[in-house]
XYZ file of C-alpha atoms in Angstrom:
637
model
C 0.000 0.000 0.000
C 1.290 3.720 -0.878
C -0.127 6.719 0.581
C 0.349 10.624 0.317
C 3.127 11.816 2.298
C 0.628 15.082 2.725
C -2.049 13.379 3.477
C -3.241 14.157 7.203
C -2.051 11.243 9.928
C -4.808 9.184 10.860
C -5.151 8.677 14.437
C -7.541 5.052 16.014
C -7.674 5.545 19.846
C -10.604 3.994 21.037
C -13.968 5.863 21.732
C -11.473 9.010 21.549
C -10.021 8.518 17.781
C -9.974 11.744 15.576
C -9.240 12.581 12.081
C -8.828 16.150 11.260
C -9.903 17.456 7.816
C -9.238 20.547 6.049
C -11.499 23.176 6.701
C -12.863 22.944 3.161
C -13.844 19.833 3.380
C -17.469 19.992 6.331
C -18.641 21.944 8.232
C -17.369 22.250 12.116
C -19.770 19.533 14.226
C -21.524 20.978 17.512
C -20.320 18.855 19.777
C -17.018 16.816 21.158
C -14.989 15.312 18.496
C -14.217 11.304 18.214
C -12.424 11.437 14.962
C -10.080 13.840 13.428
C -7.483 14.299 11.020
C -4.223 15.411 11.770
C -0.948 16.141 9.887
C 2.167 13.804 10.291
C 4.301 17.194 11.425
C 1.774 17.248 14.187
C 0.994 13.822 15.089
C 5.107 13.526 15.646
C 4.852 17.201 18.367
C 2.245 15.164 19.816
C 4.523 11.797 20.345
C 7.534 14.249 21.427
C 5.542 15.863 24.044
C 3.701 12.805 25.530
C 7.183 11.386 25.507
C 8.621 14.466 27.652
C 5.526 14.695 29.888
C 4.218 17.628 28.521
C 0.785 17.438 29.271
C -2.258 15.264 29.276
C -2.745 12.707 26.746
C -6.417 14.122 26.066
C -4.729 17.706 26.123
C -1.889 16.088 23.268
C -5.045 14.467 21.530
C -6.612 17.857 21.209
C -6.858 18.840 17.248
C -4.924 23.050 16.990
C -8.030 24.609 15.251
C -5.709 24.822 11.869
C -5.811 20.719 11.480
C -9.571 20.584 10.574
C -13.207 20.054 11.877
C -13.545 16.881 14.278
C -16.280 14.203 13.235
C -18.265 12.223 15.800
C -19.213 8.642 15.235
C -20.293 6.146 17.993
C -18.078 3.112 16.945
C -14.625 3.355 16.691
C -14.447 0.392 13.574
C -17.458 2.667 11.911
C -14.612 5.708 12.488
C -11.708 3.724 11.239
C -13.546 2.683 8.385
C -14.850 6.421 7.281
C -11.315 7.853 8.245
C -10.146 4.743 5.517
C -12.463 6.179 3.005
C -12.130 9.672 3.304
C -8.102 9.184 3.433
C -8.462 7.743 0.158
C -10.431 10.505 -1.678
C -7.813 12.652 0.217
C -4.742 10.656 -0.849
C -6.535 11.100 -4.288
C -6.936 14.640 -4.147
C -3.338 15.877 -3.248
C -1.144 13.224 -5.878
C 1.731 14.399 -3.821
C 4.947 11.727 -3.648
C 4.408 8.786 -2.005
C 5.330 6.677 0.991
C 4.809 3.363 2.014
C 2.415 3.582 5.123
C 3.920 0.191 7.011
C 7.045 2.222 6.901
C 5.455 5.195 8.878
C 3.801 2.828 11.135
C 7.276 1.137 12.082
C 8.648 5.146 12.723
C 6.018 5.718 15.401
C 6.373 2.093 16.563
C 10.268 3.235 16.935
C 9.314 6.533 19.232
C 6.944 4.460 21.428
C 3.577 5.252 20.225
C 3.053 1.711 20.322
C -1.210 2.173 19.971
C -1.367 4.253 17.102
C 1.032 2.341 15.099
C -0.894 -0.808 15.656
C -3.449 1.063 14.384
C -2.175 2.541 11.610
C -0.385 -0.899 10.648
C -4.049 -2.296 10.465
C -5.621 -0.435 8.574
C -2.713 -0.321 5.964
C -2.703 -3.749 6.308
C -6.562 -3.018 5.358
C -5.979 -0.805 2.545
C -3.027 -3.183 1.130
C -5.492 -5.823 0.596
C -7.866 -3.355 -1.568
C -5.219 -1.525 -3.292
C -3.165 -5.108 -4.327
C -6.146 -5.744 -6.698
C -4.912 -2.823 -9.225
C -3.924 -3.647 -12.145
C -0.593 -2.724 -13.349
C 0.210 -2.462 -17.356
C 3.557 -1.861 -19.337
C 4.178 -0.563 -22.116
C 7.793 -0.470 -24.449
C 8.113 2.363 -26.372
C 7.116 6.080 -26.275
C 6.462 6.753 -29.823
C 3.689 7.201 -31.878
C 1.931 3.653 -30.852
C 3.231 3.238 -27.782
C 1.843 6.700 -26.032
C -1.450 5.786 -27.791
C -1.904 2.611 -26.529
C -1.350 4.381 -23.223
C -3.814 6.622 -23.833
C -6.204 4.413 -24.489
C -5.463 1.828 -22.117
C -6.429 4.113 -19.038
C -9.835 5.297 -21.003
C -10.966 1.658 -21.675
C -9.979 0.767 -17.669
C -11.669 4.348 -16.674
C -12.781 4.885 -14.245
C -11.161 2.002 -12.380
C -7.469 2.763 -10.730
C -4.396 1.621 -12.661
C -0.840 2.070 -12.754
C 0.927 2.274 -16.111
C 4.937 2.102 -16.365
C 6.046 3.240 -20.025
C 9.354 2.256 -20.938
C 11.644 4.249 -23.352
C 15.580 4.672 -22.900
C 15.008 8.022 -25.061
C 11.746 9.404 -23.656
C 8.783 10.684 -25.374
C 9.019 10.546 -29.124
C 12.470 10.076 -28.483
C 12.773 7.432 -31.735
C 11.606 7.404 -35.393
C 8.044 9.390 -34.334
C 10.104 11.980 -33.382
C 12.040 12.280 -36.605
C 8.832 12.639 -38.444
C 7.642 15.333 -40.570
C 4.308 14.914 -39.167
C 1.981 14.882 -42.337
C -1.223 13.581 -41.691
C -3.703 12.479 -43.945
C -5.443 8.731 -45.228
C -4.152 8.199 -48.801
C -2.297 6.279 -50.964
C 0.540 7.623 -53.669
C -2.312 6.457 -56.064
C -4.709 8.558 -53.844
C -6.454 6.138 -52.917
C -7.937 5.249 -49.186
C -5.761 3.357 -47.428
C -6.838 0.008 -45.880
C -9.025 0.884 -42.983
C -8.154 4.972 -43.445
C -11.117 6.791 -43.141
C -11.688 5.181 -39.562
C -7.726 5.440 -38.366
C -8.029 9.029 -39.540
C -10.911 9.756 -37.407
C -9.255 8.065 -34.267
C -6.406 10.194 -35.244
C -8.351 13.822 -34.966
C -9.487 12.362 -31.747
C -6.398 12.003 -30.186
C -5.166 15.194 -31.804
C -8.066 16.806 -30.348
C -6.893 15.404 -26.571
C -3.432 16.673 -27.318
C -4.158 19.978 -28.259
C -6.964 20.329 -25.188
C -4.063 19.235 -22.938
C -2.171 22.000 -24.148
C -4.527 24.324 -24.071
C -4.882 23.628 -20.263
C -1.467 23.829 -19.894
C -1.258 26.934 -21.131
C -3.973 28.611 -19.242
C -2.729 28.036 -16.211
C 0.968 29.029 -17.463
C -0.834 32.603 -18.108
C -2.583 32.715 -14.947
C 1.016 31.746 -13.137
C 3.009 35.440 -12.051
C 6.372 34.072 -12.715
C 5.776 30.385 -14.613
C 8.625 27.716 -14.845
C 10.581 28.282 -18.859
C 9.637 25.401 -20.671
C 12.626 24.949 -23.615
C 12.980 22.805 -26.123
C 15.303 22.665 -28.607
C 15.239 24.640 -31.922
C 13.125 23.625 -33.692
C 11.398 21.479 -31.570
C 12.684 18.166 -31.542
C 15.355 16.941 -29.191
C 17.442 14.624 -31.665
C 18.341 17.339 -33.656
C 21.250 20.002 -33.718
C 20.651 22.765 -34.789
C 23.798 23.900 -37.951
C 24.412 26.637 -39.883
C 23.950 26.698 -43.512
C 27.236 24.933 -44.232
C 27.076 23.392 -41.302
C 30.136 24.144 -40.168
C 29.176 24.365 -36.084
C 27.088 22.454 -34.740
C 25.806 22.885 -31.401
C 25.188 19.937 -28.896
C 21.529 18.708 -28.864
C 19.201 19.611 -25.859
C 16.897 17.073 -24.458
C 13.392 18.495 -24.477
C 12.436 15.666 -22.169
C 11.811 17.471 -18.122
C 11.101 14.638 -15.535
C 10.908 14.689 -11.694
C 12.726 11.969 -10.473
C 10.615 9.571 -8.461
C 12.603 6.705 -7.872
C 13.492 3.306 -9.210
C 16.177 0.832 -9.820
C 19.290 -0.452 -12.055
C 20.869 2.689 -14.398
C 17.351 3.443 -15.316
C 15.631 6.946 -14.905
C 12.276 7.102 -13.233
C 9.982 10.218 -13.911
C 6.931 12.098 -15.168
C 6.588 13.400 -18.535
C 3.925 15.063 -20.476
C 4.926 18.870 -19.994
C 3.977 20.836 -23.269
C 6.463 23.975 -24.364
C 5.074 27.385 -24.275
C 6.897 29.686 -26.793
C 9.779 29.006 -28.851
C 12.481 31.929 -29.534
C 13.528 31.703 -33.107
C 10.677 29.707 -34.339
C 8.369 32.291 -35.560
C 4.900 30.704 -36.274
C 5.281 27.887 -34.798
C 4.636 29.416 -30.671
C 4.323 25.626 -29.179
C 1.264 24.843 -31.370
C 0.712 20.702 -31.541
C -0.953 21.259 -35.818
C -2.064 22.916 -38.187
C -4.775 22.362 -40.430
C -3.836 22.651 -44.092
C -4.283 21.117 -47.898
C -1.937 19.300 -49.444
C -0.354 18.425 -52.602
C 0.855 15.591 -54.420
C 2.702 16.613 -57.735
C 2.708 13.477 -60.335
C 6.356 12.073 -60.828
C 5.648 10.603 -64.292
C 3.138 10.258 -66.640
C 2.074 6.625 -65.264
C 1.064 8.542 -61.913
C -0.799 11.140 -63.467
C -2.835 8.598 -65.381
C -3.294 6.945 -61.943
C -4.822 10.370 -61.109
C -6.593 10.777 -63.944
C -8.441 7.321 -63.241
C -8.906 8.882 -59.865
C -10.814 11.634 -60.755
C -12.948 9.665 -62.878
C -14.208 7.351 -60.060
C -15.143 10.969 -57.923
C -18.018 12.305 -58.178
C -18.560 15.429 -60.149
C -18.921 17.861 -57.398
C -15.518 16.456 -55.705
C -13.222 17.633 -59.106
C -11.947 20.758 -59.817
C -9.779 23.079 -58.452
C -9.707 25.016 -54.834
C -7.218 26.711 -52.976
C -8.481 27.019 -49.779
C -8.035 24.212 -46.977
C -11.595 22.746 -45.674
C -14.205 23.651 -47.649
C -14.492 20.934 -50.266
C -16.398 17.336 -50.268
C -15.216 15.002 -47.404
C -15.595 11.557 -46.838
C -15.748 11.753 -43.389
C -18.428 12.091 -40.934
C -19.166 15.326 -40.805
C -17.008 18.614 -39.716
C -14.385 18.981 -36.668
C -13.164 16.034 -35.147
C -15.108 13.811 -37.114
C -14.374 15.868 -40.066
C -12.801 13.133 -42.628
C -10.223 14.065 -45.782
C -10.686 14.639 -49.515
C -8.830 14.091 -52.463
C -9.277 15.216 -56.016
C -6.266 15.554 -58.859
C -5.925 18.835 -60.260
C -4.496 20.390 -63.706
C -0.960 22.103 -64.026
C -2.770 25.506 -63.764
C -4.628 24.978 -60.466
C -0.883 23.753 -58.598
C 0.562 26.005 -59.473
C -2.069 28.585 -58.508
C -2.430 26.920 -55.104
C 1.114 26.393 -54.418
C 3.214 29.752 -55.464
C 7.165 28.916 -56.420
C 5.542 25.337 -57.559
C 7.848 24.472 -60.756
C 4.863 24.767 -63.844
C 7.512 23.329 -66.663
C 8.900 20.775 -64.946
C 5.515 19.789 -64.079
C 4.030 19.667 -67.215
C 7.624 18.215 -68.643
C 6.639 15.251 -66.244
C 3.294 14.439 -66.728
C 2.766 15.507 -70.796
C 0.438 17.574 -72.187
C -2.444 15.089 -72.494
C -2.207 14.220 -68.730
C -1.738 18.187 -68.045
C -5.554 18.265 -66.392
C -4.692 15.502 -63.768
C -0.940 16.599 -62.961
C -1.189 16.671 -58.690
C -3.569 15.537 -56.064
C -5.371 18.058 -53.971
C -5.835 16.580 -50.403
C -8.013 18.834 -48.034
C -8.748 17.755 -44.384
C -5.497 17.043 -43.641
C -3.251 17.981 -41.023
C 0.725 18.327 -40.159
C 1.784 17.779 -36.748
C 4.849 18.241 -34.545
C 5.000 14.965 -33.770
C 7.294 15.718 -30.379
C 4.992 18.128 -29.023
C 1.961 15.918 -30.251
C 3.367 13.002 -28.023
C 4.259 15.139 -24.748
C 0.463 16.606 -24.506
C -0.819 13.463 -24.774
C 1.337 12.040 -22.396
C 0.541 14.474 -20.337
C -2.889 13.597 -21.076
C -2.169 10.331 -20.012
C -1.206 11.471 -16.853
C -4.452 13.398 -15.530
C -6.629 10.288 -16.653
C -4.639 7.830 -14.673
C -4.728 10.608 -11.471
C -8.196 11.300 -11.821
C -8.636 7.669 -11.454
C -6.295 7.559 -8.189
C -3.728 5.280 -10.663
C -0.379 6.417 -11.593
C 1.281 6.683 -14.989
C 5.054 6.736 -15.162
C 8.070 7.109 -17.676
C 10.560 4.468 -17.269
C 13.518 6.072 -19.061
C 15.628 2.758 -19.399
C 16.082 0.042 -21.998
C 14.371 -3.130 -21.824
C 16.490 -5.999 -22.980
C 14.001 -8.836 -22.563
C 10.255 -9.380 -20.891
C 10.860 -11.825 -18.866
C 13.420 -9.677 -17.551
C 11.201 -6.599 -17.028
C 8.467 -9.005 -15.306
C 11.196 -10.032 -13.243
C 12.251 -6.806 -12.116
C 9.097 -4.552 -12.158
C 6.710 -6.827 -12.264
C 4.122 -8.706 -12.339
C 1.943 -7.192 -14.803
C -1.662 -7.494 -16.097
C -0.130 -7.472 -19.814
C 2.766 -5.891 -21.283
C 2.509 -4.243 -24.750
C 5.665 -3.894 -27.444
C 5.318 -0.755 -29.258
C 9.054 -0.348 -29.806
C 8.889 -0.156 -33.307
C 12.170 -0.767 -35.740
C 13.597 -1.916 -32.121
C 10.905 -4.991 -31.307
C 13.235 -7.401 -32.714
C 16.006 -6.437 -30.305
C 13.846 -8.826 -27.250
C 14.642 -12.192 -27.905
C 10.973 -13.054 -27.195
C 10.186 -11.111 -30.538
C 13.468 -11.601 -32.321
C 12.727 -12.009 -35.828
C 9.192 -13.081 -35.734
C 7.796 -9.823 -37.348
C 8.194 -9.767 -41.208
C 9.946 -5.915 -41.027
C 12.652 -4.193 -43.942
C 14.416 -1.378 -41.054
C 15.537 1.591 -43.230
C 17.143 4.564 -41.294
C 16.740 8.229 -42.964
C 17.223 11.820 -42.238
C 14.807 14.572 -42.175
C 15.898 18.777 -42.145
C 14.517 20.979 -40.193
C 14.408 24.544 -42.724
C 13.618 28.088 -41.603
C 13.520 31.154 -43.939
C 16.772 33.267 -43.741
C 16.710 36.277 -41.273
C 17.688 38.448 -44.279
C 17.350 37.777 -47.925
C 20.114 38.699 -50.147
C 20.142 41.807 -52.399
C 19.277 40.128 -55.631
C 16.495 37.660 -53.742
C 13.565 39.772 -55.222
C 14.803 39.692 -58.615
C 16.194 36.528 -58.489
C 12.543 35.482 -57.576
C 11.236 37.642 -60.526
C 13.169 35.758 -63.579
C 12.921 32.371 -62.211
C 8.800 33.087 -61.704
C 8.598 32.445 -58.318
C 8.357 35.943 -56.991
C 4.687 35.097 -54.929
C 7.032 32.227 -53.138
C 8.623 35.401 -51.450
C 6.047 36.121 -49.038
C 4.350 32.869 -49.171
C 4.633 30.366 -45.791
C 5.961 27.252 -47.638
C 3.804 24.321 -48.681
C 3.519 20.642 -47.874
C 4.150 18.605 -50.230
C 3.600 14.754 -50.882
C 6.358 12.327 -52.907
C 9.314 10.957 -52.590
C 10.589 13.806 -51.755
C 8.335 15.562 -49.073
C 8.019 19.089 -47.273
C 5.792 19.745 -44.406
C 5.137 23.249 -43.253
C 4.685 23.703 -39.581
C 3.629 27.426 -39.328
C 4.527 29.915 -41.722
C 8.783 29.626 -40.640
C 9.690 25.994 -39.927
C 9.670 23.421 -43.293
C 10.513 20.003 -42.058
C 12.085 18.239 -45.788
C 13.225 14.508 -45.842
C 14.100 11.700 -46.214
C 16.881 10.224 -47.060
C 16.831 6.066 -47.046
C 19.111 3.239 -45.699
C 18.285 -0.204 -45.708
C 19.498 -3.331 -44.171
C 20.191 -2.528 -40.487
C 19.063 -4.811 -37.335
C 16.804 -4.092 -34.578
C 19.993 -4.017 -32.399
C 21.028 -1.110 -34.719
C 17.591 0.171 -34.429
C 18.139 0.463 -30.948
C 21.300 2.458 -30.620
C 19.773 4.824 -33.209
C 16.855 5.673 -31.387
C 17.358 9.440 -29.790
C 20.757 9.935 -30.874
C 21.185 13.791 -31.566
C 22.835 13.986 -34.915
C 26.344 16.019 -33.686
C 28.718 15.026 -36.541
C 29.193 17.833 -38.394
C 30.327 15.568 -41.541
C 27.230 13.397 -41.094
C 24.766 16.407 -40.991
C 26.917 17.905 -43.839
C 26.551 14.490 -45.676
C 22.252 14.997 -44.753
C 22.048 17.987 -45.956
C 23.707 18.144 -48.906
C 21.348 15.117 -50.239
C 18.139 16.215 -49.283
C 18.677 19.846 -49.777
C 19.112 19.695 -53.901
C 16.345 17.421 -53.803
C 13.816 19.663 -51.909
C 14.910 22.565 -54.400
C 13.871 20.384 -57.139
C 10.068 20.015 -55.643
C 9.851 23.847 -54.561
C 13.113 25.341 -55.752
C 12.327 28.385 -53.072
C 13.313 26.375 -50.400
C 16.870 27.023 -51.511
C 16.880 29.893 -49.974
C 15.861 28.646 -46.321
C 18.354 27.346 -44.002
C 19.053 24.614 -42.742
C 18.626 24.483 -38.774
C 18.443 21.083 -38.004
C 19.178 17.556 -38.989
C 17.337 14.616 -37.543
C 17.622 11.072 -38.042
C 15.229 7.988 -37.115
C 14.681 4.127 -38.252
C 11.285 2.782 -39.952
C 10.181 -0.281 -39.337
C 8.517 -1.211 -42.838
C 6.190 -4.093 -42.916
C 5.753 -6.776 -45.979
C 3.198 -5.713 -48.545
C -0.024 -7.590 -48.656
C -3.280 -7.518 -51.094
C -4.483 -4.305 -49.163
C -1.055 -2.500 -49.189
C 1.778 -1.996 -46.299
C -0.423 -2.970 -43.390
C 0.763 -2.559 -39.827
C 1.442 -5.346 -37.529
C -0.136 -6.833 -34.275
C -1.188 -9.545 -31.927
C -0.286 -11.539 -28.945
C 2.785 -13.359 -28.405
C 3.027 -17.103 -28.099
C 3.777 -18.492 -24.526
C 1.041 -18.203 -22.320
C 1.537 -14.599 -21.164
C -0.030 -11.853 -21.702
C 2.825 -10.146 -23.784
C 1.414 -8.148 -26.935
C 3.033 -6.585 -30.082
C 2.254 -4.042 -32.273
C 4.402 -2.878 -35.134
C 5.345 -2.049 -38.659
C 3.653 1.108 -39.175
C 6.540 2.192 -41.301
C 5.829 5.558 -42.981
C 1.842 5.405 -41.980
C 2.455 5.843 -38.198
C 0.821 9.455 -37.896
C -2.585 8.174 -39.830
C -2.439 4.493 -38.214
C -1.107 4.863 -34.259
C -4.264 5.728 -32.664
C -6.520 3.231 -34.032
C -4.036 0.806 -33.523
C -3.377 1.649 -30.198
C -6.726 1.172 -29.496
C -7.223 -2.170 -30.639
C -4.165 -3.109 -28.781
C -5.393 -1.906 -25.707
C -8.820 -3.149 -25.808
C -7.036 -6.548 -26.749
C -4.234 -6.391 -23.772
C -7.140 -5.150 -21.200
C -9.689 -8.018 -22.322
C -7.234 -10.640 -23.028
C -8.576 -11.091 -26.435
C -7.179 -11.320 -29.450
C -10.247 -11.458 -32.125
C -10.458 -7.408 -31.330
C -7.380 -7.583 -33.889
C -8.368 -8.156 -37.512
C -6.815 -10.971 -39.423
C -4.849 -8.943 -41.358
C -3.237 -7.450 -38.942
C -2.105 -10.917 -37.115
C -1.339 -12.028 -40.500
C 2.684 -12.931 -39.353
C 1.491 -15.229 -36.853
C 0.799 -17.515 -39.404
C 3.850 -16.980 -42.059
C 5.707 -19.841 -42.894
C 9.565 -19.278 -42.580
C-alpha cells in the first residue's frame, strides 16, 4: 500500500479517535470530536511531548483549530472505516509523492507510540489488501503507438485505478516518431484510401483533439502563473536534432526536451513524469508551441504513369468532388461530418490549379513530367489534412495520459531505461496485467520477438528549414526571372512524394528523407534518440536532401538549414491491401502483446491501432485484432 506523504495522519484511539480534515472539506460539528485528522508534522509534536511529559494525553489528543473540523461517530471500527475512506479521496486529491504507510507505522512504533502504530499498521494492512487488486500495465516504447496505446489503455480501464509504467531509454518521441515530418492524412501515392483509413483518420483527430486540449490547459494556467517555470525545447522542436548553420560548419550539442521529476526506481534506469507541453519558442516564428495545423496538401505526379493513376482517380469521384480550390476545408469530405469527425478529400488537379495553389511550384517541370495530355490531372489536392509536430503531439498526450490515470487515483510513469528482454522486465518490475511492445524498428532487439515480425528497417534523415533572417540583395529579382516571386512572401507548402516538405507554421519546413536499408533491430536500438552532432554526417544529410527539396519547390533554396534529424522505420511486408501494420499476442502463455510495422503510416495508423491493442491487452482477447493485422502469426519461414 502507498499513501500521500501530505495526506493528514490518521489517528484510532478507542472511543477518543480523531481525524482532522481541512477546513474545506465539512462543516465544524456541535459537539465533542471522536475522529479527526491530523498532519504527520503534528501527530510527531504530539509523540515528542507525551514522551517528555508535557501534558495530558487528552490535552496532546486535542486537534490546533488549523488541522480541521472533528467528526463524531459512535463506533470506533465505523470511524476507522470512514477515516479509511475519506483518506483515500484525500490521498486522491493531493497526488503528492508517495510513501509506504507500514514504513510510517514502524517510525512511530520506533518513538513508542506503540497504539497508534498498531493502528495505523491495520488499517494499511486493510488498505493493502484493496489496493493489491490494481492492475498494473507496461508498455515499451514512447512513440507514436506506444503513447497511444497508453492513452487508451487508461480510457478503456476508466474509471477504475491503474498504474501504467512506459518504458523508453530516449523518452517521449524520443525514436523514429520523433524524426517525423508529421503529415497527416489517409491516402495512398495512387490517392487512394488506405486500408481501414477513413476510420484510423478519425481516431487520429481524436487524439489530436486530446493533445491539443491538454495543451490548451497547460497553457492557461501558465498565463494565470506570475512568474511560470521556462519550458525549452530545442530549436526547432525536436530533441534529436542540432541545430547547424547553412554549411554546417558548427554544430551545437543537442538539448533534451524531455523534463522529468525523479521519483525513484532501480538499475541505471531513470524514473519520472513526462507530459509537460512547451510554451513559446524563440527563433521559431509561427510555430509558438502549437501541436498542428490544419492545411491542404499536394501531391505533384512524378511521371506520366502517376498522373494517369490520377486521372483514373478523378474519374471514379463524383462530379462535385473535381476541380480546383485553394483554400483548406471547404471541399467534399468523406468523413463524418465537420471537426473532429471531419474526414479528408482528395481530387487531382491540372498544371494551372498547382501552381495557382502552391506559389514557387515548378509549372515546366511539371508539365515536362506528366505531358500535355495528362496536363488536367498533374497533382492531387488533399483537403482535411493535417501536419503535426509529432514531439509536441506526443508530450500533450502524455501528459494527457497522466491526468486520466490521477483522476482515477492510478499512476502513470516514464521508465527512461532500456528493456532488454520481458521476462526480464516481469522479473524486475513486475508482475503485470499485460505488457505491450510498441518499440517499433527496435521490437526485434527482445529475444521473445526476435525475428518473428516480417519488417525491412531503413534509417533516414529529415531537415529541419527556416527562412533566412535576411534575404540577399538580388532575392527579389532573383525570384522575378525564375517566376517564383509570390514564393517570397508565401509560408511554404507541404508537399507529398518521394521527396516531401511539411510546413509547420509559416517559418519551420521540415524536408526529408533520405533512405538506408538493411540494419538490425539491435542497430535500431542504438539509433533511437541519438542527436545527430557530426558535423560531416549532418553535412553528408544535408547536402542530399537539400538539392532534392529545391527540385520540388526550388524556393526552399533559400531557407536554411537548422536542423538535422535522423530515425529508423520499421517497414512491414506488402499484402493484397497494401503496407499494413502489424499486431497480436505473443506465443507463450503470457499476456505479452506486439504491435508494429507502421513504417511511414504511423501518424494516420497509431491511434486506431493503439486502441485495438489496448482493448485486446485489457480483455485478453485477441479477435479485437483483424486478421490482417495478425497475419505474421501464421507466415511460414
Amino acid at each position: 500500500m502507498q499513501v500521500s506523504c501530505g495526506i493528514r495522519f490518521l489517528v484510532i484511539k478507542g472511543y477518543n479517535s480523531r481525524v482532522a480534515l481541512p477546513h474545506h472539506h465539512f462543516p465544524p460539528p456541535a459537539r465533542t470530536p471522536t475522529i479527526s485528522f491530523r498532519s504527520a508534522s503534528a501527530q510527531r509534536r504530539r509523540i515528542r511531548a507525551g514522551a517528555s511529559g508535557g501534558g495530558s494525553e487528552e490535552g496532546a489528543m486535542a486537534p490546533a483549530p488549523s488541522a480541521g473540523f472533528p467528526l463524531r461517530f459512535p463506533n470506533p471500527w465505523l470511524a476507522a472505516a470512514v477515516a479509511l475512506g475519506l483518506g483515500q479521496l484525500y490521498i486522491l486529491a493531493l497526488n503528492d509523492a508517495l510513501l509506504p504507510a507500514a514504513l510510517r507505522a514502524l517510525y512511530y512504533s520506533i518513538v513508542g507510540d506503540n497504539a497508534t502504530a498498531r493502528t495505523i499498521a491495520v488499517v494499511a494492512t486493510a488498505v493493502h489488501v484493496v489496493e493489491g487488486q490494481r492492475q498494473r500495465y507496461a508498455i515499451v516504447g514512447g512513440g507514436f503507438a506506444g503513447v497511444a496505446a497508453a492513452w487508451h489503455l487508461l480510457a478503456l480501464t476508466h474509471p477504475r485505478a491503474v498504474d501504467l509504467d512506459l518504458f523508453d531509454a530516449a523518452g517521449i518521441a524520443g525514436g523514429a516518431s520523433g524524426a517525423a515530418a508529421g503529415l497527416l492524412h489517409p491516402f495512398s501515392p495512387k490517392g487512394k484510401l488506405l486500408w481501414r483509413g477513413e476510420e484510423a483518420m478519425q481516431h487520429a483527430l481524436e487524439l489530436l483533439a486530446v493533445a491539443n486540449a491538454h495543451r490548451d490547459r497547460i497553457m492557461q494556467q501558465q498565463s494565470k502563473t506570475p512568474h511560470p517555470t521556462a519550458l525549452h525545447e530545442s530549436t526547432p522542436g525536436n530533441h534529436n536534432a542540432v541545430p547547424v548553420t547553412k554549411a554546417l560548419s558548427t554544430p551545437e550539442p543537442a538539448t533534451s526536451s524531455t523534463r522529468s521529476e525523479r521519483l525513484g526506481g532501480g538499475g541505471s534506469g531513470e524514473v519520472g513524469t513526462s507530459g509537460h507541453v512547451p510554451g513559446h519558442e524563440e527563433g521559431t516564428g509561427d510555430v509558438s508551441g502549437r501541436i498542428s495545423w490544419a492545411q491542404p496538401f499536394l501531391r505533384p505526379a512524378a511521371d506520366e504513369r502517376q498522373a494517369a493513376a490520377f486521372s483514373r482517380l478523378s474519374a471514379q469521384l463524383p462530379e462535385n468532388n473535381s476541380g480546383s480550390s485553394r483554400t483548406g476545408n471547404n471541399g467534399s469530405s468523406r468523413g463524418r461530418g465537420r471537426g473532429a469527425s471531419q474526414g479528408a478529400s482528395v481530387r487531382a488537379v491540372g498544371v494551372d490549379a498547382a501552381v495557382a495553389a502552391v506559389p514557387g511550384l515548378p509549372e515546366q517541370a511539371l508539365r515536362s513530367a506528366v505531358g500535355p495530355d495528362l496536363a488536367g490531372s498533374a497533382a492531387l489536392w488533399i483537403e482535411g489534412s493535417h501536419v503535426v509536430h509529432p514531439e509536441r503531439y506526443l508530450r500533450a498526450l502524455w501528459g494527457a495520459c497522466e491526468g486520466s490515470a490521477r483522476s482515477a487515483g492510478g499512476i502513470c510513469r516514464l521508465v527512461k531505461e532500456t528493456v532488454t528482454s520481458l521476462e526480464e522486465l516481469e522479473a524486475s518490475q513486475g508482475p503485470y496485467a499485460a505488457v505491450i511492445v510498441a518499440a517499433g524498428a527496435a521490437a526485434g532487439a527482445l529475444p521473445e520477438i526476435g525475428d518473428r515480425l516480417p519488417m525491412e528497417l531503413c534509417q533516414g534523415y529529415t531537415l529541419d528549414l527556416a527562412p533566412q533572417r535576411s534575404a540577399p540583395s538580388g532575392a527579389s529579382e532573383e525570384a522575378s526571372t525564375s517566376g517564383h516571386s509570390h514564393a517570397d512572401k508565401y509560408q511554404g507548402p507541404s508537399l507529398l512524394g518521394s521527396t516531401y516538405l511539411a510546413a509547420q507554421g509559416c517559418s519551420h519546413l521540415v524536408a526529408g528523407a533520405t533512405k538506408r536499408y538493411g540494419l538490425s533491430s539491435r542497430q535500431a536500438l542504438e539509433e533511437c534518440g541519438r542527436a545527430v552532432r557530426d558535423p560531416a554526417e549532418a553535412a553528408a544529410a544535408a547536402a542530399e536532401l537539400l538539392p532534392r527539396a529545391s527540385v520540388v519547390w526550388p524556393p526552399v533554396a533559400r531557407w536554411d538549414v537548422v536542423g538535422v534529424r535522423s530515425g529508423v522505420r520499421a517497414l512491414p511486408q506488402r499484402s493484397a491491401q497494401g503496407s499494413l501494420p502489424l499486431a497480436g499476442k505473443l506465443e507463450g502463455g503470457r499476456k505479452w502483446w506486439v504491435v508494429a510495422g507502421l513504417g511511414a503510416r504511423g501518424l494516420v495508423y497509431h491511434a486506431w491501432l493503439g486502441r485495438l491493442i489496448a482493448c485486446a491487452a485489457t480483455t485478453d482477447d485477441e479477435s479485437v485484432l483483424p486478421q490482417e493485422l495478425r497475419r505474421w502469426q501464421h507466415r511460414e519461414d
